[in-house]
Coordinates of C-alpha atoms in Angstrom, one line a residue:
Chain A
M10 CA 93.2 -66.4 226.2
N11 CA 93.4 -65.6 222.5
R12 CA 91.3 -67.8 221.9
E13 CA 88.7 -66.6 224.3
T14 CA 88.9 -63.0 222.7
A15 CA 88.4 -64.3 219.2
T16 CA 85.1 -65.9 220.3
T17 CA 83.7 -63.0 222.5
M18 CA 85.1 -60.1 221.1
F19 CA 84.7 -58.1 217.6
W20 CA 87.9 -58.8 215.4
W21 CA 89.8 -56.0 215.7
P22 CA 89.8 -54.0 212.5
A23 CA 86.0 -54.4 212.4
R24 CA 85.5 -52.6 215.7
V25 CA 88.0 -50.2 214.4
L26 CA 85.6 -49.7 211.2
H27 CA 82.5 -49.8 213.2
W28 CA 83.8 -46.6 215.7
L29 CA 85.1 -45.0 212.6
M30 CA 82.7 -45.2 210.2
A31 CA 80.3 -44.7 213.3
A32 CA 81.4 -41.2 213.8
M33 CA 81.2 -40.6 210.0
I34 CA 78.1 -41.7 209.0
L35 CA 76.1 -39.4 212.3
A36 CA 78.4 -36.6 210.8
M37 CA 77.4 -37.3 207.4
L38 CA 73.6 -37.5 208.5
F39 CA 73.6 -34.4 210.3
V40 CA 75.9 -32.6 207.3
G41 CA 72.9 -33.7 204.8
A42 CA 70.1 -32.5 207.5
G43 CA 72.0 -29.1 207.9
L44 CA 72.9 -28.3 204.4
V45 CA 69.3 -28.5 203.4
A46 CA 68.1 -26.6 205.8
S47 CA 70.5 -23.6 205.2
V48 CA 70.9 -20.9 202.9
S49 CA 74.2 -19.5 204.7
E50 CA 77.7 -20.0 204.0
R51 CA 77.5 -23.6 205.9
H52 CA 75.5 -24.9 202.5
A53 CA 78.3 -24.4 201.1
W54 CA 81.4 -25.9 202.8
L55 CA 78.6 -28.5 204.2
L56 CA 77.6 -29.4 200.5
A57 CA 81.8 -29.8 199.7
L58 CA 82.3 -32.1 202.9
H59 CA 79.0 -34.6 202.1
K60 CA 80.3 -35.7 198.7
P61 CA 83.7 -37.2 199.7
L62 CA 82.8 -37.5 203.0
G63 CA 79.9 -40.1 201.2
I64 CA 82.4 -41.7 198.8
A65 CA 85.3 -42.3 201.4
I66 CA 82.0 -43.9 203.9
L67 CA 81.1 -46.3 200.6
L68 CA 84.4 -47.5 200.3
L69 CA 84.8 -48.0 203.8
A70 CA 81.5 -50.0 203.5
V71 CA 82.9 -52.0 201.3
L72 CA 85.5 -53.2 202.9
R73 CA 83.9 -53.4 205.8
L74 CA 81.3 -55.8 204.0
A75 CA 84.1 -58.1 203.0
L76 CA 86.4 -58.1 206.9
R77 CA 82.3 -59.3 208.0
L78 CA 82.0 -61.9 205.5
R79 CA 85.4 -63.4 206.6
H80 CA 85.2 -62.9 210.0
R81 CA 82.4 -64.4 211.8
P82 CA 81.2 -61.9 214.3
P83 CA 80.7 -63.4 218.4
P84 CA 77.7 -64.4 218.4
L85 CA 74.7 -63.0 220.2
P86 CA 73.8 -64.4 224.4
R87 CA 71.6 -67.6 223.7
D88 CA 68.7 -66.7 225.9
L89 CA 67.6 -63.4 223.4
A90 CA 64.3 -64.0 222.2
P91 CA 63.9 -65.7 218.7
A92 CA 62.2 -62.3 217.7
V93 CA 64.6 -59.8 219.0
R94 CA 67.3 -62.4 217.1
L95 CA 65.7 -61.8 214.5
A96 CA 65.6 -58.4 214.8
A97 CA 69.2 -58.0 216.0
H98 CA 70.0 -59.7 212.3
A99 CA 67.5 -57.8 209.9
S100 CA 68.8 -54.0 211.9
H101 CA 72.8 -54.8 210.9
W102 CA 71.7 -56.6 207.5
L103 CA 69.9 -52.9 206.9
L104 CA 72.9 -50.9 208.4
Y105 CA 75.2 -52.4 205.8
A106 CA 72.6 -52.3 202.6
L107 CA 72.4 -47.9 203.5
M108 CA 75.6 -47.6 204.1
L109 CA 76.6 -48.8 200.5
A110 CA 73.0 -47.4 199.2
M111 CA 72.7 -44.3 200.1
P112 CA 76.3 -42.9 198.6
L113 CA 75.3 -44.8 195.3
I114 CA 72.1 -42.9 195.5
G115 CA 73.6 -39.7 196.4
W116 CA 76.0 -39.9 193.3
A117 CA 73.2 -41.0 191.0
M118 CA 71.1 -38.5 191.5
L119 CA 73.8 -35.7 190.9
S120 CA 74.1 -37.6 187.7
A121 CA 70.9 -37.3 186.8
G122 CA 70.8 -33.7 187.9
G123 CA 73.3 -32.8 185.4
Y124 CA 75.6 -31.9 188.2
P125 CA 79.6 -32.4 188.1
V126 CA 80.1 -35.0 191.1
E127 CA 83.3 -33.0 192.4
L128 CA 84.8 -34.4 195.3
G129 CA 87.5 -31.4 195.7
A130 CA 91.2 -31.0 194.6
G131 CA 89.8 -31.7 191.3
V132 CA 88.7 -35.2 191.7
R133 CA 85.8 -35.6 189.4
L134 CA 83.8 -38.9 189.3
P135 CA 81.9 -39.9 186.0
P136 CA 78.5 -39.8 186.1
I137 CA 76.4 -43.6 186.7
A138 CA 72.9 -42.3 185.9
P139 CA 71.3 -40.6 182.9
F140 CA 70.8 -36.8 182.2
D141 CA 67.4 -37.4 183.1
P142 CA 65.0 -34.9 185.8
T143 CA 62.5 -38.2 186.7
W144 CA 65.7 -40.3 187.7
F145 CA 66.6 -37.3 189.3
A146 CA 63.5 -36.8 191.5
A147 CA 62.9 -40.2 192.6
L148 CA 66.3 -40.3 193.7
R149 CA 66.2 -37.5 195.5
W150 CA 63.2 -38.6 197.2
L151 CA 64.6 -41.8 197.8
H152 CA 67.9 -40.4 199.3
R153 CA 66.3 -38.3 201.9
A154 CA 63.6 -41.3 202.6
L155 CA 66.8 -43.4 203.2
A156 CA 68.4 -40.8 205.5
Y157 CA 65.6 -40.6 208.2
A158 CA 65.1 -44.6 207.8
L159 CA 69.4 -44.7 208.4
F160 CA 69.0 -42.2 211.2
A161 CA 66.3 -44.2 213.1
L162 CA 68.3 -47.3 212.7
V163 CA 71.2 -45.7 213.9
L164 CA 68.9 -44.7 217.6
A165 CA 68.0 -48.1 217.4
H166 CA 70.9 -49.3 217.2
L167 CA 72.6 -47.0 220.3
G168 CA 69.4 -47.5 222.3
A169 CA 70.1 -51.5 222.0
A170 CA 73.8 -51.4 222.6
L171 CA 72.9 -49.3 225.6
Y172 CA 70.2 -51.8 226.8
H173 CA 72.6 -54.5 226.3
G174 CA 75.2 -52.7 228.1
L175 CA 74.0 -51.3 231.0
I176 CA 70.8 -53.0 231.6
R177 CA 71.4 -56.8 230.3
R178 CA 74.9 -56.9 230.9
D179 CA 75.3 -59.5 228.5
G180 CA 78.7 -59.0 227.0
V181 CA 77.6 -57.7 223.8
L182 CA 78.4 -53.9 223.8
R183 CA 81.4 -55.1 225.3
S184 CA 82.7 -57.1 222.5
M185 CA 82.7 -53.5 220.3
L186 CA 84.7 -52.4 222.9
W187 CA 88.4 -51.9 223.2
R188 CA 88.9 -54.1 226.2
Q189 CA 87.6 -57.5 227.3
R190 CA 87.8 -57.6 231.0
S191 CA 87.0 -60.4 233.3
A192 CA 83.9 -62.7 232.5
P193 CA 80.5 -60.4 232.0
D194 CA 79.1 -60.3 235.6
Chain B
M13 CA 80.0 -73.2 227.9
N14 CA 77.0 -72.4 229.2
E15 CA 75.5 -68.9 229.8
P16 CA 73.3 -67.1 232.3
T17 CA 70.2 -68.0 231.1
A18 CA 69.1 -64.4 232.8
P19 CA 71.3 -61.6 233.7
P20 CA 70.8 -60.7 237.1
R21 CA 69.0 -57.6 237.4
P22 CA 71.4 -53.9 237.2
P23 CA 71.9 -52.2 240.4
F24 CA 69.7 -48.4 239.9
P25 CA 68.1 -49.4 236.8
L26 CA 66.2 -46.5 236.9
A27 CA 69.5 -44.0 236.3
R28 CA 70.1 -46.7 233.7
W29 CA 67.3 -46.7 231.7
T30 CA 67.3 -42.7 232.2
L31 CA 71.0 -42.7 230.4
I32 CA 69.7 -44.5 227.6
A33 CA 66.8 -42.2 226.9
L34 CA 69.1 -39.0 226.9
A35 CA 71.4 -40.8 224.5
V36 CA 69.0 -41.9 222.3
G37 CA 66.9 -38.1 222.7
G38 CA 69.4 -36.4 222.7
L39 CA 70.8 -37.5 219.7
A40 CA 67.5 -36.8 217.8
G41 CA 66.7 -33.8 219.1
A42 CA 70.5 -32.4 217.8
F43 CA 69.6 -33.9 214.7
A44 CA 66.1 -32.0 214.7
Y45 CA 68.0 -28.9 215.6
V46 CA 70.2 -29.2 213.1
A47 CA 67.6 -29.9 210.5
G48 CA 65.5 -26.8 211.2
Y49 CA 62.6 -28.8 213.2
L50 CA 63.1 -27.1 216.1
D51 CA 64.2 -23.5 214.9
P52 CA 61.1 -22.2 213.3
Q53 CA 62.5 -18.5 212.8
R54 CA 66.0 -19.5 211.0
L55 CA 65.5 -18.6 206.9
T56 CA 65.4 -22.2 205.2
P57 CA 66.3 -22.7 201.3
A58 CA 62.2 -24.3 201.8
R59 CA 60.9 -20.3 202.9
V60 CA 62.4 -18.9 200.1
V61 CA 61.1 -20.9 197.5
D62 CA 57.6 -20.1 199.5
Q63 CA 57.9 -17.2 200.0
L64 CA 58.4 -16.9 196.0
Q65 CA 55.7 -19.2 195.0
A66 CA 53.3 -17.2 197.5
N67 CA 54.6 -14.3 195.5
G68 CA 54.5 -15.8 191.5
G69 CA 51.9 -18.5 192.4
V70 CA 52.6 -22.4 191.9
H71 CA 53.3 -23.6 188.7
P72 CA 53.9 -27.1 188.6
G73 CA 57.0 -28.2 186.6
Y74 CA 58.2 -24.7 186.7
R75 CA 61.0 -22.8 188.2
R76 CA 60.2 -21.2 191.2
N77 CA 61.9 -17.9 190.2
H78 CA 63.0 -16.9 186.4
A79 CA 59.7 -19.0 185.5
K80 CA 59.3 -17.6 182.2
G81 CA 61.9 -18.3 179.4
V82 CA 63.8 -19.5 176.3
C83 CA 66.1 -22.0 176.0
V84 CA 69.4 -20.6 173.8
I85 CA 72.3 -22.8 172.4
G86 CA 75.8 -21.6 171.6
R87 CA 79.8 -21.4 172.6
F88 CA 81.8 -19.0 174.0
D89 CA 85.3 -18.5 172.4
S90 CA 87.9 -17.5 174.3
S91 CA 90.4 -14.2 173.5
G92 CA 93.0 -15.7 175.4
K93 CA 93.4 -12.6 177.0
A94 CA 91.4 -14.2 180.6
A95 CA 94.1 -17.1 181.0
P96 CA 96.7 -15.3 183.1
Y97 CA 94.1 -14.5 185.6
S98 CA 92.3 -18.1 185.6
R99 CA 93.5 -21.4 184.7
A100 CA 90.1 -22.7 183.6
A101 CA 90.3 -24.7 180.8
L102 CA 87.4 -22.3 179.0
F103 CA 89.6 -19.4 179.3
A104 CA 92.7 -21.1 177.1
A105 CA 93.5 -19.3 174.4
G106 CA 91.5 -20.4 171.4
A107 CA 89.4 -22.2 173.2
R108 CA 86.0 -23.3 172.1
T109 CA 83.2 -24.3 174.7
P110 CA 79.6 -25.0 174.1
L111 CA 76.9 -23.9 176.2
V112 CA 73.4 -24.1 176.9
G113 CA 71.6 -20.8 178.2
R114 CA 68.1 -19.3 179.3
F115 CA 66.7 -15.9 178.7
A116 CA 64.5 -15.8 181.6
L117 CA 62.0 -12.6 182.9
P118 CA 61.8 -12.6 187.0
G119 CA 59.4 -14.1 189.1
G120 CA 57.6 -17.4 189.4
N121 CA 54.8 -16.4 186.8
P122 CA 55.4 -18.4 183.2
Y123 CA 52.9 -16.3 181.5
A124 CA 54.2 -13.0 183.1
P125 CA 53.9 -10.2 180.5
D126 CA 57.1 -9.7 178.7
G127 CA 56.5 -5.6 179.0
G128 CA 55.7 -6.2 183.1
V129 CA 59.0 -5.2 183.9
P130 CA 62.1 -4.0 182.5
I131 CA 64.2 -7.2 184.5
R132 CA 66.3 -9.8 182.1
S133 CA 68.4 -12.4 183.0
L134 CA 71.0 -14.8 181.0
A135 CA 71.6 -18.1 182.5
L136 CA 75.1 -20.2 180.9
R137 CA 75.8 -23.4 181.5
L138 CA 79.2 -24.0 179.4
T139 CA 80.8 -27.4 179.8
Q140 CA 84.6 -27.8 179.5
A141 CA 86.1 -30.9 177.1
D142 CA 87.0 -32.3 180.6
G143 CA 83.7 -32.1 182.3
Q144 CA 84.1 -29.5 184.3
Q145 CA 81.6 -26.8 184.1
W146 CA 80.7 -23.2 184.4
R147 CA 77.1 -22.1 185.4
T148 CA 76.8 -18.9 185.6
G149 CA 73.1 -16.5 186.0
M150 CA 73.4 -13.0 185.0
N151 CA 71.1 -10.2 185.1
N152 CA 70.6 -7.2 183.0
M153 CA 70.8 -4.5 186.1
P154 CA 74.3 -3.9 187.3
V155 CA 73.5 -4.4 191.2
F156 CA 71.2 -6.5 193.2
P157 CA 68.4 -4.3 195.4
V158 CA 70.1 -6.1 198.3
A159 CA 73.0 -7.8 199.7
T160 CA 72.0 -10.5 202.1
P161 CA 69.6 -13.5 201.9
Q162 CA 67.4 -12.5 205.2
A163 CA 66.5 -8.4 203.2
F164 CA 66.1 -10.6 199.8
Y165 CA 63.4 -12.6 201.6
E166 CA 62.1 -9.6 203.3
Q167 CA 61.9 -7.9 200.2
L168 CA 59.6 -11.0 198.7
R169 CA 57.6 -10.3 201.2
A170 CA 56.9 -6.6 201.0
T171 CA 56.2 -7.1 197.8
A172 CA 53.9 -10.1 197.8
P173 CA 50.6 -9.7 196.3
D174 CA 48.0 -8.2 198.9
P175 CA 45.3 -10.6 199.2
A176 CA 42.5 -8.0 198.7
T177 CA 43.9 -6.5 195.8
G178 CA 46.0 -9.1 194.3
K179 CA 48.5 -6.3 193.7
P180 CA 51.8 -5.3 196.0
D181 CA 50.5 -3.1 199.1
P182 CA 52.7 0.2 197.8
A183 CA 53.5 1.0 201.5
R184 CA 54.5 -2.0 202.5
Q185 CA 57.0 -1.9 199.6
K186 CA 57.7 2.2 200.4
A187 CA 58.3 0.9 204.1
F188 CA 60.8 -1.8 202.8
F189 CA 62.9 0.2 200.9
E190 CA 62.9 2.8 203.1
A191 CA 64.7 0.3 205.7
H192 CA 66.9 -0.8 202.9
P193 CA 69.0 1.9 201.8
E194 CA 71.6 -0.4 200.5
T195 CA 68.3 -0.8 197.6
A196 CA 69.4 2.9 196.4
A197 CA 71.6 1.8 193.3
F198 CA 69.2 -0.4 192.4
R199 CA 66.1 1.9 192.4
A200 CA 67.9 4.4 190.7
W201 CA 68.7 2.3 187.8
I202 CA 64.9 0.4 187.8
K203 CA 63.6 4.1 187.9
D204 CA 64.5 5.1 184.0
Q205 CA 65.0 1.6 182.7
K206 CA 62.1 0.8 179.8
P207 CA 61.1 -2.7 179.5
S208 CA 63.6 -3.9 176.7
A209 CA 62.3 -5.5 173.0
S210 CA 64.4 -7.8 172.7
Y211 CA 66.8 -10.3 174.7
A212 CA 69.6 -9.3 171.9
T213 CA 70.3 -6.0 173.3
D214 CA 70.3 -5.7 176.9
A215 CA 73.9 -6.4 178.8
Y216 CA 74.2 -9.2 181.6
Y217 CA 75.8 -8.6 184.5
G218 CA 77.4 -11.5 186.9
L219 CA 76.4 -9.7 190.3
N220 CA 77.9 -11.4 192.6
A221 CA 82.3 -11.2 193.1
F222 CA 83.9 -13.9 192.3
Y223 CA 87.5 -15.2 192.4
F224 CA 89.9 -15.8 188.8
V225 CA 92.5 -18.3 190.4
G226 CA 95.8 -18.1 188.0
A227 CA 97.8 -21.5 187.0
D228 CA 100.2 -19.8 189.8
G229 CA 97.3 -20.1 192.3
A230 CA 97.0 -16.1 192.8
R231 CA 93.4 -15.3 193.2
H232 CA 92.0 -12.1 191.7
A233 CA 88.7 -10.8 192.6
V234 CA 86.7 -10.1 189.5
R235 CA 82.8 -10.0 188.1
W236 CA 81.6 -10.5 184.8
Q237 CA 79.2 -9.1 182.2
V238 CA 78.2 -9.6 178.7
E239 CA 78.0 -7.1 176.6
P240 CA 75.5 -7.0 173.4
D241 CA 76.8 -6.6 169.6
N242 CA 73.8 -7.2 168.1
G243 CA 72.8 -3.7 166.5
A244 CA 70.2 -1.2 167.5
A245 CA 67.9 -1.5 171.1
A246 CA 64.1 -1.9 169.7
A247 CA 61.5 0.4 170.8
P248 CA 60.4 -0.3 174.2
L249 CA 57.7 -2.5 175.0
G250 CA 54.2 -1.5 176.6
A251 CA 53.4 -2.9 179.9
Q252 CA 50.5 -5.1 177.9
D253 CA 52.8 -6.7 175.5
V254 CA 52.2 -10.3 176.9
N255 CA 54.5 -12.5 174.3
T256 CA 56.8 -10.9 171.9
L257 CA 60.5 -11.4 173.2
A258 CA 60.9 -15.3 172.7
A259 CA 59.6 -14.9 169.1
E260 CA 61.8 -12.1 168.6
L261 CA 64.9 -13.8 169.5
E262 CA 63.9 -16.7 167.4
R263 CA 63.7 -14.6 164.1
R264 CA 67.0 -12.8 165.1
L265 CA 68.5 -16.4 165.4
N266 CA 67.0 -17.1 162.2
Q267 CA 69.3 -14.2 160.3
A268 CA 72.5 -14.6 162.2
P269 CA 74.0 -16.2 165.2
L270 CA 74.0 -13.5 168.2
R271 CA 77.2 -12.6 169.6
W272 CA 78.2 -10.4 173.4
R273 CA 81.7 -9.9 174.4
L274 CA 82.3 -11.4 177.9
W275 CA 84.1 -8.6 180.7
A276 CA 85.9 -9.6 183.5
T277 CA 86.0 -6.3 185.7
L278 CA 89.3 -6.6 188.2
A279 CA 88.9 -5.1 191.8
A280 CA 91.4 -2.9 193.3
P281 CA 92.3 -3.3 197.2
G282 CA 89.6 -2.8 198.6
D283 CA 86.7 -2.9 196.2
P284 CA 83.5 -4.7 198.2
V285 CA 83.8 -8.4 197.2
D286 CA 80.6 -9.4 199.1
D287 CA 78.1 -7.2 198.6
A288 CA 76.4 -7.5 195.4
T289 CA 74.5 -3.9 196.1
Q290 CA 77.6 -1.9 195.4
S291 CA 78.9 -1.6 191.8
W292 CA 82.9 -1.0 191.6
P293 CA 84.6 2.2 190.3
A294 CA 84.2 2.7 186.4
Q295 CA 87.6 2.9 185.9
R296 CA 88.8 -0.6 187.2
P297 CA 90.5 -3.2 184.4
R298 CA 88.5 -4.9 182.3
I299 CA 89.3 -8.0 180.6
D300 CA 88.0 -9.2 176.9
A301 CA 87.5 -12.6 177.9
G302 CA 86.2 -14.3 174.5
T303 CA 82.8 -13.9 173.1
V304 CA 79.7 -15.3 173.7
I305 CA 78.1 -16.9 170.4
L306 CA 74.0 -17.8 170.5
E307 CA 73.4 -19.7 166.9
R308 CA 69.9 -21.2 167.9
A309 CA 66.6 -20.5 170.4
Q310 CA 64.4 -23.6 171.7
D311 CA 61.2 -23.8 173.8
Q312 CA 61.8 -23.6 177.4
D313 CA 59.1 -26.8 177.9
S314 CA 61.3 -29.1 175.7
G315 CA 64.7 -27.6 175.2
E316 CA 68.1 -28.6 176.6
C317 CA 67.8 -25.4 179.3
R318 CA 64.7 -27.3 180.5
D319 CA 65.9 -30.0 183.3
I320 CA 69.6 -27.8 184.1
N321 CA 69.5 -25.8 187.8
Y322 CA 72.1 -22.8 186.9
D323 CA 73.4 -23.2 190.4
P324 CA 76.3 -20.1 190.5
L325 CA 78.6 -22.5 192.5
V326 CA 78.6 -24.7 189.5
L327 CA 82.4 -23.8 188.8
P328 CA 85.3 -24.9 187.1
D329 CA 88.5 -25.3 188.5
G330 CA 90.3 -21.5 188.1
I331 CA 86.9 -20.0 189.4
V332 CA 86.0 -19.7 193.3
A333 CA 83.1 -18.3 194.8
S334 CA 83.5 -14.9 196.9
A335 CA 82.0 -14.6 200.2
D336 CA 79.3 -13.1 198.7
P337 CA 76.2 -14.2 201.2
L338 CA 74.2 -14.7 198.3
L339 CA 76.1 -16.9 196.7
P340 CA 75.1 -19.9 198.8
A341 CA 71.6 -19.0 199.5
R342 CA 70.8 -19.0 195.5
S343 CA 72.7 -22.1 195.6
A344 CA 70.8 -23.7 198.4
A345 CA 67.1 -22.0 197.1
Y346 CA 67.9 -23.1 193.1
A347 CA 68.1 -26.6 194.5
E348 CA 64.9 -26.4 196.9
S349 CA 63.5 -25.4 193.0
Y350 CA 65.1 -27.6 191.2
R351 CA 63.8 -30.5 193.8
R352 CA 60.5 -29.3 193.8
R353 CA 59.7 -28.8 190.0
T354 CA 61.8 -32.1 188.8
Y355 CA 59.5 -34.0 191.4
E356 CA 56.8 -32.0 189.4
E357 CA 57.8 -33.0 186.1
A358 CA 58.2 -36.9 187.2
R359 CA 55.0 -36.5 188.7
A360 CA 53.7 -36.0 185.1
G361 CA 55.4 -38.6 183.4
G362 CA 59.1 -36.4 182.8
R363 CA 57.2 -33.7 180.4
P364 CA 56.6 -30.0 182.4
P365 CA 52.6 -30.2 183.5
R366 CA 51.0 -28.4 181.8
E367 CA 48.4 -25.5 182.7
A368 CA 45.2 -24.5 181.9
A369 CA 45.6 -21.8 179.3
R370 CA 44.5 -18.6 180.9

């Protein structure tokens, strides 16, 4: 039973991190979109939330990547077309890349804009880029462009997961859920 | 070990596909709503800045408001008298905090005549030894015309130049002010105000209320202002005086540093802390927090203030924002203005794009 579970399910810490980060990243995307589209007091408190949440995602993404490199995930079903298989792997590595890049770009962007990078409660991070408007402009643009790319990837990931779970019913979605039921039907 | 080569067809495939489409589409729709795409009536930072551009013109690389100005370098010498009210390091007795400031005129036109309107502003960015910053944007009027971002936006629209005449439509302006009685104190101020001939002889008011937070965590509602100690006011400017303020400032700074006393006024219980159109009664206690000393001026195109966003919500530990709705709106709109002008600067190779002389 245990051996079976190990090969068809994601390792439990990977599952916990996946769902925790899914909620955090979705929240982060909505917080970012909301704060740039608001002049109300929401702008201020969304901004105050955005920065520590971004750093938390960065730290968890590093942890998750380390776990991912130690524990191989369960293999994809063998009958998937090679192009689909490639798309699945590429989108997962792209998701990892964006989880790491977005907080770093945001941090560097604030540094380049000359803003103190305050996380709240007196915690302030050092700048990681020079005070330079050209850097700020490039990083600000990139932060927005990659946020849209990340959201598009999240939508594709959600659609694909539901396709596996509801249409193909091949065990791929279940491998990230809590309970392994009997063999896939 | 062998897995099935093709999964069996699930029951109710249409319902399953619909569920997937609803999940993906619903999430995309919620995002679009939050980002403002489905809500064209919402006042966004972009709409505020668009309206500033409509009024002042688009001048690449320049601020969308307070476009014309001059950088100043100096310091703040604390008296220590504000330290019991705020634990900010810059208020500690004997603290000397370097600052980068900027004097400016209102509006989005970097070529505006100095004598056109009597409003002047002074923005400061003070950087404590520990890296925390206090940024503040002040104006020479003691009250702001309006109390809310929506009313500010309507004021911008009401004072936009008429495409036919190039000047604001007096009837629209009159209608706006009649519909906004909260502008009365501002109108009374501006009615008798002559455009001063020197940045150095004006007082500048923080307008919005904030809280000072002491070492014990106690909060005190305050407003701050700086009062000049730079000699007599020069004769008022005429409306046609184009470019005298920056040169006059530089002449004075070549003689001696300029000084302003920083006063923090303490609110009494019941004083409005979320309405920048109302000043507090004159007898409120004032703390002499120290002296703002300006030592030299720099051209705004190359000086240190050029790439600073004077966001009034960048505050050190010991100062926190009040519930004044103008504060987050200023922060949001300044960020959008900063985004646009740094992008334009970057495209021009890191310098402010030079426009043809007009």
